[in-house]
Amino acid sequence: MKKISLVTGGAGFIGSHVVNHLVALGHQVVVLDDLSGGRKENVHPSATLHIGSVTDTKFVNSLFETYRFTYVYHLAAYAAEGLSHFIRRFNYENNVLGSINLINAAVNYEIECFVFSSSVAVYGVHDSILNENTTPKPADPYGIAKYAVELDLQNANEMFGLNYVIFRPHNVYGPQQHIGDKYRNVVGIFMNQLLSGKQLTIFGDGNQTRAFTYIDDVAPYIAQATGIEGAWNRTFNIGCDESYTVNELAEAVCKAMYAQQPIQHLAARQEADHARASHDLFRQIFNPSPTTSLTDGLAQMAVWAKSMGSLTPTKFGAIEIKKNLPPSWR
């Protein structure tokens, strides 16, 4: 019997790539997306797109009633960690309550497994390498929301037997990323600034380090998770091991785009200086291929970004708190 999978956020960046891999694996795929950050053009032609929000309880329940999903892949979220301090209600309504709508329906309609894209933001600030046993202490409302959903999935498993797989990806980039979002996705921001002939902007001194991860090192394994029973009811860090400073990233993006612009350093914002995660458990269970180098990944994204052209940065229109909002976000 063909597996029927719901992918929320399936018109967005990571979600659309997961849809492609699910189709290749033989799944019948239904996409739920409100198109706030995604594009219809991103959706695989074999998938069925329903435009709506995970916060719409009746609409979510109607999809479960109609399709009787086998699996749920929940990738819909507004993933702006820094901005989440200033859009707290929006963050929790979309990233927590919307997720609970899906979890409730997953229990009521007895799906086989719920795959959730969380974030390394759940860890917050730690001096050591982050592994799945590191105690989460999220430092922003986005991380708090993701961790709340993780806890709810664990509770739903204990109470109702809902199987889950949780992934904590970090700093993912690649084709189909929304490069016009000025609040998140630094690789996309840099590429859009270069395409627009504008200065590259970096918060702080640029010495903060991140392990930037190409989409092909994340999406296939999220799609495969429901077929690997050793992964069920476990949580995995997923991403690249090698870290770079934001300054080094800016230089690498300029090389990939064959363009150069001066760098403008803005006032530092509240964020972890360094974030490095262990992927040992993920490698043990998924036996992945070697990860894509930053040079190769940026080169592939640069070809796509140039084909798309520059985008006018979008402004979030519902800022709830303006106190301490970075001037460049006003």
Short mmCIF file of C-alpha atoms in Angstrom, two decimals:
data_model
loop_
_atom_site.label_atom_id
_atom_site.label_comp_id
_atom_site.label_asym_id
_atom_site.label_seq_id
_atom_site.Cartn_x
_atom_site.Cartn_y
_atom_site.Cartn_z
CA MET A 1 0.00 0.00 0.00
CA LYS A 2 1.35 3.44 -0.95
CA LYS A 3 2.41 5.62 1.95
CA ILE A 4 0.60 8.97 2.14
CA SER A 5 2.73 11.70 3.71
CA LEU A 6 1.77 15.20 4.80
CA VAL A 7 4.59 17.74 4.54
CA THR A 8 3.91 21.06 6.24
CA GLY A 9 6.02 23.88 4.86
CA GLY A 10 6.48 21.80 1.72
CA ALA A 11 6.61 24.89 -0.51
CA GLY A 12 9.43 26.34 1.56
CA PHE A 13 13.15 25.70 1.58
CA ILE A 14 13.88 22.49 3.49
CA GLY A 15 10.31 21.25 3.08
CA SER A 16 10.33 21.37 -0.71
CA HIS A 17 13.54 19.36 -0.84
CA VAL A 18 12.07 16.79 1.56
CA VAL A 19 9.02 16.54 -0.72
CA ASN A 20 11.28 15.81 -3.71
CA HIS A 21 12.98 12.99 -1.84
CA LEU A 22 9.70 11.54 -0.59
CA VAL A 23 8.33 11.45 -4.14
CA ALA A 24 11.51 9.65 -5.22
CA LEU A 25 10.94 7.15 -2.41
CA GLY A 26 7.46 6.41 -3.74
CA HIS A 27 5.33 8.34 -1.25
CA GLN A 28 2.08 10.05 -2.18
CA VAL A 29 2.76 13.56 -0.88
CA VAL A 30 0.34 16.23 0.29
CA VAL A 31 1.78 19.68 1.03
CA LEU A 32 0.29 22.15 3.50
CA ASP A 33 1.80 25.64 3.22
CA ASP A 34 0.55 29.18 3.76
CA LEU A 35 3.08 30.51 1.20
CA SER A 36 4.32 33.15 3.66
CA GLY A 37 7.88 32.13 2.84
CA GLY A 38 7.44 29.40 0.26
CA ARG A 39 6.55 29.43 -3.44
CA LYS A 40 4.13 27.31 -5.44
CA GLU A 41 6.92 26.77 -7.96
CA ASN A 42 8.96 24.93 -5.31
CA VAL A 43 6.37 22.16 -4.97
CA HIS A 44 7.04 18.94 -6.87
CA PRO A 45 4.46 18.49 -9.65
CA SER A 46 3.52 15.05 -8.29
CA ALA A 47 2.61 16.50 -4.88
CA THR A 48 -0.80 17.96 -4.01
CA LEU A 49 -0.61 21.49 -2.59
CA HIS A 50 -3.17 22.80 -0.10
CA ILE A 51 -2.75 26.47 0.79
CA GLY A 52 -3.52 27.08 4.44
CA SER A 53 -2.05 27.41 7.91
CA VAL A 54 -1.19 24.85 10.56
CA THR A 55 -2.90 27.22 13.00
CA ASP A 56 -6.27 26.56 11.29
CA THR A 57 -7.51 23.64 13.38
CA LYS A 58 -10.55 22.81 11.25
CA PHE A 59 -8.54 22.88 8.03
CA VAL A 60 -5.82 20.65 9.50
CA ASN A 61 -8.39 18.14 10.73
CA SER A 62 -10.13 18.12 7.35
CA LEU A 63 -6.87 17.16 5.62
CA PHE A 64 -6.33 14.26 8.02
CA GLU A 65 -9.92 13.14 7.51
CA THR A 66 -9.61 13.29 3.73
CA TYR A 67 -6.21 11.67 3.24
CA ARG A 68 -5.72 9.44 6.30
CA PHE A 69 -1.99 10.11 6.35
CA THR A 70 0.56 7.44 7.11
CA TYR A 71 3.25 9.93 8.11
CA VAL A 72 3.55 13.62 8.99
CA TYR A 73 6.67 15.64 8.22
CA HIS A 74 6.33 18.93 10.08
CA LEU A 75 8.67 21.55 8.63
CA ALA A 76 6.41 24.62 8.73
CA ALA A 77 7.79 27.33 11.02
CA TYR A 78 8.89 30.93 11.05
CA ALA A 79 12.51 30.26 11.85
CA ALA A 80 13.91 33.69 12.71
CA GLU A 81 15.72 33.17 16.00
CA GLY A 82 16.83 36.77 16.50
CA LEU A 83 13.52 38.27 15.45
CA SER A 84 11.54 35.91 17.67
CA HIS A 85 12.33 38.12 20.70
CA PHE A 86 10.21 40.83 19.10
CA ILE A 87 7.34 38.70 17.70
CA ARG A 88 6.70 36.52 20.71
CA ARG A 89 2.95 35.94 20.25
CA PHE A 90 3.35 35.26 16.52
CA ASN A 91 6.21 32.88 17.28
CA TYR A 92 4.27 30.81 19.81
CA GLU A 93 1.02 30.78 17.83
CA ASN A 94 2.73 29.52 14.68
CA ASN A 95 5.52 27.39 16.07
CA VAL A 96 3.80 25.89 19.13
CA LEU A 97 0.02 26.01 18.76
CA GLY A 98 0.19 25.15 15.07
CA SER A 99 2.36 22.15 15.92
CA ILE A 100 -0.10 21.03 18.60
CA ASN A 101 -2.91 21.04 16.02
CA LEU A 102 -0.86 18.58 13.97
CA ILE A 103 0.06 16.42 16.96
CA ASN A 104 -3.57 16.21 18.08
CA ALA A 105 -4.66 15.15 14.60
CA ALA A 106 -1.77 12.69 14.34
CA VAL A 107 -2.95 10.99 17.54
CA ASN A 108 -6.63 11.05 16.62
CA TYR A 109 -6.03 9.65 13.14
CA GLU A 110 -3.39 7.16 14.33
CA ILE A 111 -0.56 8.02 11.97
CA GLU A 112 2.48 5.74 12.11
CA CYS A 113 5.22 8.33 12.69
CA PHE A 114 5.56 12.12 13.13
CA VAL A 115 8.82 13.67 11.87
CA PHE A 116 9.58 17.08 13.36
CA SER A 117 12.19 19.59 12.23
CA SER A 118 13.36 21.23 15.44
CA SER A 119 16.59 23.26 15.72
CA VAL A 120 19.90 23.45 17.55
CA ALA A 121 18.40 26.67 18.93
CA VAL A 122 16.93 24.46 21.67
CA TYR A 123 20.40 24.19 23.22
CA GLY A 124 20.98 27.90 23.71
CA VAL A 125 24.46 28.99 24.79
CA HIS A 126 26.91 26.24 25.76
CA ASP A 127 30.70 26.19 25.83
CA SER A 128 30.98 22.51 24.93
CA ILE A 129 30.16 20.58 21.76
CA LEU A 130 26.40 20.04 21.62
CA ASN A 131 25.16 16.47 21.65
CA GLU A 132 21.70 15.05 22.17
CA ASN A 133 22.37 14.63 25.90
CA THR A 134 23.27 18.30 26.36
CA THR A 135 20.65 19.95 28.57
CA PRO A 136 18.57 22.35 26.47
CA LYS A 137 18.40 25.94 27.70
CA PRO A 138 17.07 27.93 24.73
CA ALA A 139 18.07 31.57 24.65
CA ASP A 140 15.29 32.93 22.44
CA PRO A 141 11.53 32.39 21.99
CA TYR A 142 12.11 30.43 18.77
CA GLY A 143 14.27 27.90 20.60
CA ILE A 144 11.76 27.78 23.45
CA ALA A 145 8.97 27.03 20.97
CA LYS A 146 10.91 24.23 19.29
CA TYR A 147 11.80 22.63 22.60
CA ALA A 148 8.19 22.85 23.78
CA VAL A 149 7.09 20.87 20.72
CA GLU A 150 9.84 18.31 21.31
CA LEU A 151 8.58 17.80 24.86
CA ASP A 152 4.99 17.52 23.66
CA LEU A 153 5.94 14.86 21.12
CA GLN A 154 7.69 12.87 23.84
CA ASN A 155 4.60 13.19 26.02
CA ALA A 156 2.30 12.14 23.16
CA ASN A 157 4.48 9.08 22.66
CA GLU A 158 4.26 8.13 26.34
CA MET A 159 0.53 8.83 26.60
CA PHE A 160 -0.79 7.73 23.21
CA GLY A 161 2.01 5.75 21.55
CA LEU A 162 2.62 8.37 18.83
CA ASN A 163 5.95 7.52 17.21
CA TYR A 164 8.21 10.44 16.32
CA VAL A 165 11.62 11.37 14.94
CA ILE A 166 13.08 14.75 15.91
CA PHE A 167 15.84 16.43 13.91
CA ARG A 168 17.85 19.42 15.12
CA PRO A 169 19.36 20.92 11.93
CA HIS A 170 21.50 24.03 11.90
CA ASN A 171 22.46 26.78 9.45
CA VAL A 172 21.11 25.03 6.38
CA TYR A 173 21.52 26.74 3.02
CA GLY A 174 20.97 25.92 -0.66
CA PRO A 175 18.69 26.43 -3.66
CA GLN A 176 15.07 27.44 -2.96
CA GLN A 177 16.03 29.30 0.20
CA HIS A 178 14.16 32.60 0.56
CA ILE A 179 17.02 35.03 -0.09
CA GLY A 180 14.72 38.04 0.34
CA ASP A 181 14.19 37.47 4.07
CA LYS A 182 16.44 39.95 5.87
CA TYR A 183 15.91 38.43 9.31
CA ARG A 184 17.31 34.93 8.78
CA ASN A 185 19.50 32.71 6.57
CA VAL A 186 22.79 34.58 6.41
CA VAL A 187 23.98 32.85 3.22
CA GLY A 188 20.85 33.96 1.38
CA ILE A 189 21.13 37.47 2.83
CA PHE A 190 24.73 37.78 1.60
CA MET A 191 23.87 36.50 -1.89
CA ASN A 192 20.91 38.84 -2.21
CA GLN A 193 23.03 41.79 -1.08
CA LEU A 194 25.65 40.95 -3.72
CA LEU A 195 23.00 40.57 -6.42
CA SER A 196 21.63 43.99 -5.40
CA GLY A 197 25.08 45.62 -5.36
CA LYS A 198 24.78 46.41 -1.66
CA GLN A 199 27.21 46.13 1.23
CA LEU A 200 27.33 42.87 3.16
CA THR A 201 26.02 43.41 6.68
CA ILE A 202 27.32 41.46 9.67
CA PHE A 203 26.11 41.76 13.24
CA GLY A 204 29.06 42.25 15.60
CA ASP A 205 32.69 41.56 14.70
CA GLY A 206 31.90 38.54 12.52
CA ASN A 207 34.03 36.16 14.54
CA GLN A 208 31.06 34.12 15.70
CA THR A 209 31.28 30.61 14.25
CA ARG A 210 28.66 28.32 12.71
CA ALA A 211 28.70 25.00 10.85
CA PHE A 212 26.96 25.89 7.59
CA THR A 213 25.15 22.88 6.13
CA TYR A 214 24.17 22.25 2.52
CA ILE A 215 20.58 21.15 1.95
CA ASP A 216 21.56 17.81 0.36
CA ASP A 217 23.15 16.81 3.67
CA VAL A 218 19.84 17.24 5.50
CA ALA A 219 16.74 16.74 3.34
CA PRO A 220 17.32 13.14 2.14
CA TYR A 221 17.71 11.84 5.68
CA ILE A 222 14.64 13.64 6.99
CA ALA A 223 12.69 11.96 4.18
CA GLN A 224 14.19 8.54 4.95
CA ALA A 225 13.51 8.73 8.70
CA THR A 226 10.14 6.96 8.67
CA GLY A 227 11.71 3.98 6.93
CA ILE A 228 14.43 3.55 9.55
CA GLU A 229 12.78 2.12 12.64
CA GLY A 230 16.02 2.51 14.60
CA ALA A 231 15.41 6.25 14.28
CA TRP A 232 11.91 6.21 15.73
CA ASN A 233 11.37 7.95 19.07
CA ARG A 234 14.84 9.48 19.03
CA THR A 235 16.32 12.93 18.55
CA PHE A 236 19.20 13.72 16.17
CA ASN A 237 21.50 16.63 15.54
CA ILE A 238 21.95 16.88 11.77
CA GLY A 239 24.38 19.05 9.85
CA CYS A 240 27.99 19.72 8.97
CA ASP A 241 30.89 19.33 11.41
CA GLU A 242 33.22 22.03 10.11
CA SER A 243 32.73 25.54 11.50
CA TYR A 244 33.50 28.90 9.88
CA THR A 245 33.35 32.45 11.14
CA VAL A 246 30.74 34.72 9.60
CA ASN A 247 33.64 36.77 8.19
CA GLU A 248 34.99 33.66 6.47
CA LEU A 249 31.53 32.88 5.16
CA ALA A 250 31.23 36.38 3.66
CA GLU A 251 34.52 35.91 1.82
CA ALA A 252 33.48 32.46 0.58
CA VAL A 253 30.11 33.77 -0.67
CA CYS A 254 31.85 36.58 -2.57
CA LYS A 255 34.09 34.03 -4.30
CA ALA A 256 31.14 31.79 -5.17
CA MET A 257 29.20 34.73 -6.62
CA TYR A 258 32.23 36.23 -8.42
CA ALA A 259 31.34 39.53 -6.77
CA GLN A 260 32.73 41.78 -4.10
CA GLN A 261 31.19 44.37 -1.81
CA PRO A 262 32.51 46.05 1.35
CA ILE A 263 31.39 44.73 4.71
CA GLN A 264 29.40 46.86 7.14
CA HIS A 265 29.59 45.68 10.74
CA LEU A 266 26.41 46.41 12.65
CA ALA A 267 25.92 46.45 16.42
CA ALA A 268 26.13 42.96 17.89
CA ARG A 269 22.85 41.25 18.68
CA GLN A 270 22.10 38.68 21.37
CA GLU A 271 23.28 35.31 20.01
CA ALA A 272 25.69 32.51 20.81
CA ASP A 273 29.27 33.28 19.82
CA HIS A 274 29.96 29.70 18.85
CA ALA A 275 27.74 26.71 18.15
CA ARG A 276 29.14 23.31 17.26
CA ALA A 277 27.12 20.11 17.33
CA SER A 278 28.06 16.44 17.44
CA HIS A 279 26.49 14.25 14.76
CA ASP A 280 27.78 10.90 16.02
CA LEU A 281 24.33 9.49 16.80
CA PHE A 282 22.99 10.55 13.40
CA ARG A 283 25.91 8.87 11.61
CA GLN A 284 25.44 5.71 13.65
CA ILE A 285 21.77 5.32 12.68
CA PHE A 286 21.66 6.81 9.16
CA ASN A 287 25.14 5.99 7.78
CA PRO A 288 25.16 9.18 5.68
CA SER A 289 27.40 10.12 2.78
CA PRO A 290 30.24 12.62 3.42
CA THR A 291 28.93 16.16 3.78
CA THR A 292 29.22 18.77 1.04
CA SER A 293 32.11 21.23 1.38
CA LEU A 294 31.25 24.87 1.91
CA THR A 295 32.92 25.76 -1.39
CA ASP A 296 30.91 23.22 -3.39
CA GLY A 297 27.62 24.00 -1.63
CA LEU A 298 27.96 27.75 -2.12
CA ALA A 299 28.87 27.25 -5.78
CA GLN A 300 25.67 25.28 -6.37
CA MET A 301 23.52 27.79 -4.51
CA ALA A 302 25.17 30.70 -6.34
CA VAL A 303 24.13 29.31 -9.74
CA TRP A 304 20.54 29.08 -8.53
CA ALA A 305 20.57 32.53 -6.86
CA LYS A 306 21.85 34.21 -10.03
CA SER A 307 19.11 32.52 -12.05
CA MET A 308 16.52 33.93 -9.62
CA GLY A 309 17.97 37.44 -9.44
CA SER A 310 17.86 39.83 -6.52
CA LEU A 311 14.79 40.22 -4.33
CA THR A 312 13.58 43.25 -2.41
CA PRO A 313 14.06 42.34 1.27
CA THR A 314 10.73 41.73 2.95
CA LYS A 315 9.84 43.61 6.12
CA PHE A 316 8.00 41.77 8.88
CA GLY A 317 4.85 43.79 9.32
CA ALA A 318 3.74 42.78 12.80
CA ILE A 319 6.56 43.64 15.21
CA GLU A 320 5.12 43.30 18.71
CA ILE A 321 8.01 44.75 20.75
CA LYS A 322 10.21 47.55 19.41
CA LYS A 323 12.40 47.95 22.47
CA ASN A 324 16.00 46.87 21.63
CA LEU A 325 15.01 46.01 18.05
CA PRO A 326 18.18 46.26 15.89
CA PRO A 327 18.06 49.50 13.85
CA SER A 328 18.54 47.60 10.57
CA TRP A 329 15.27 45.73 11.30
CA ARG A 330 13.17 48.83 11.93
#
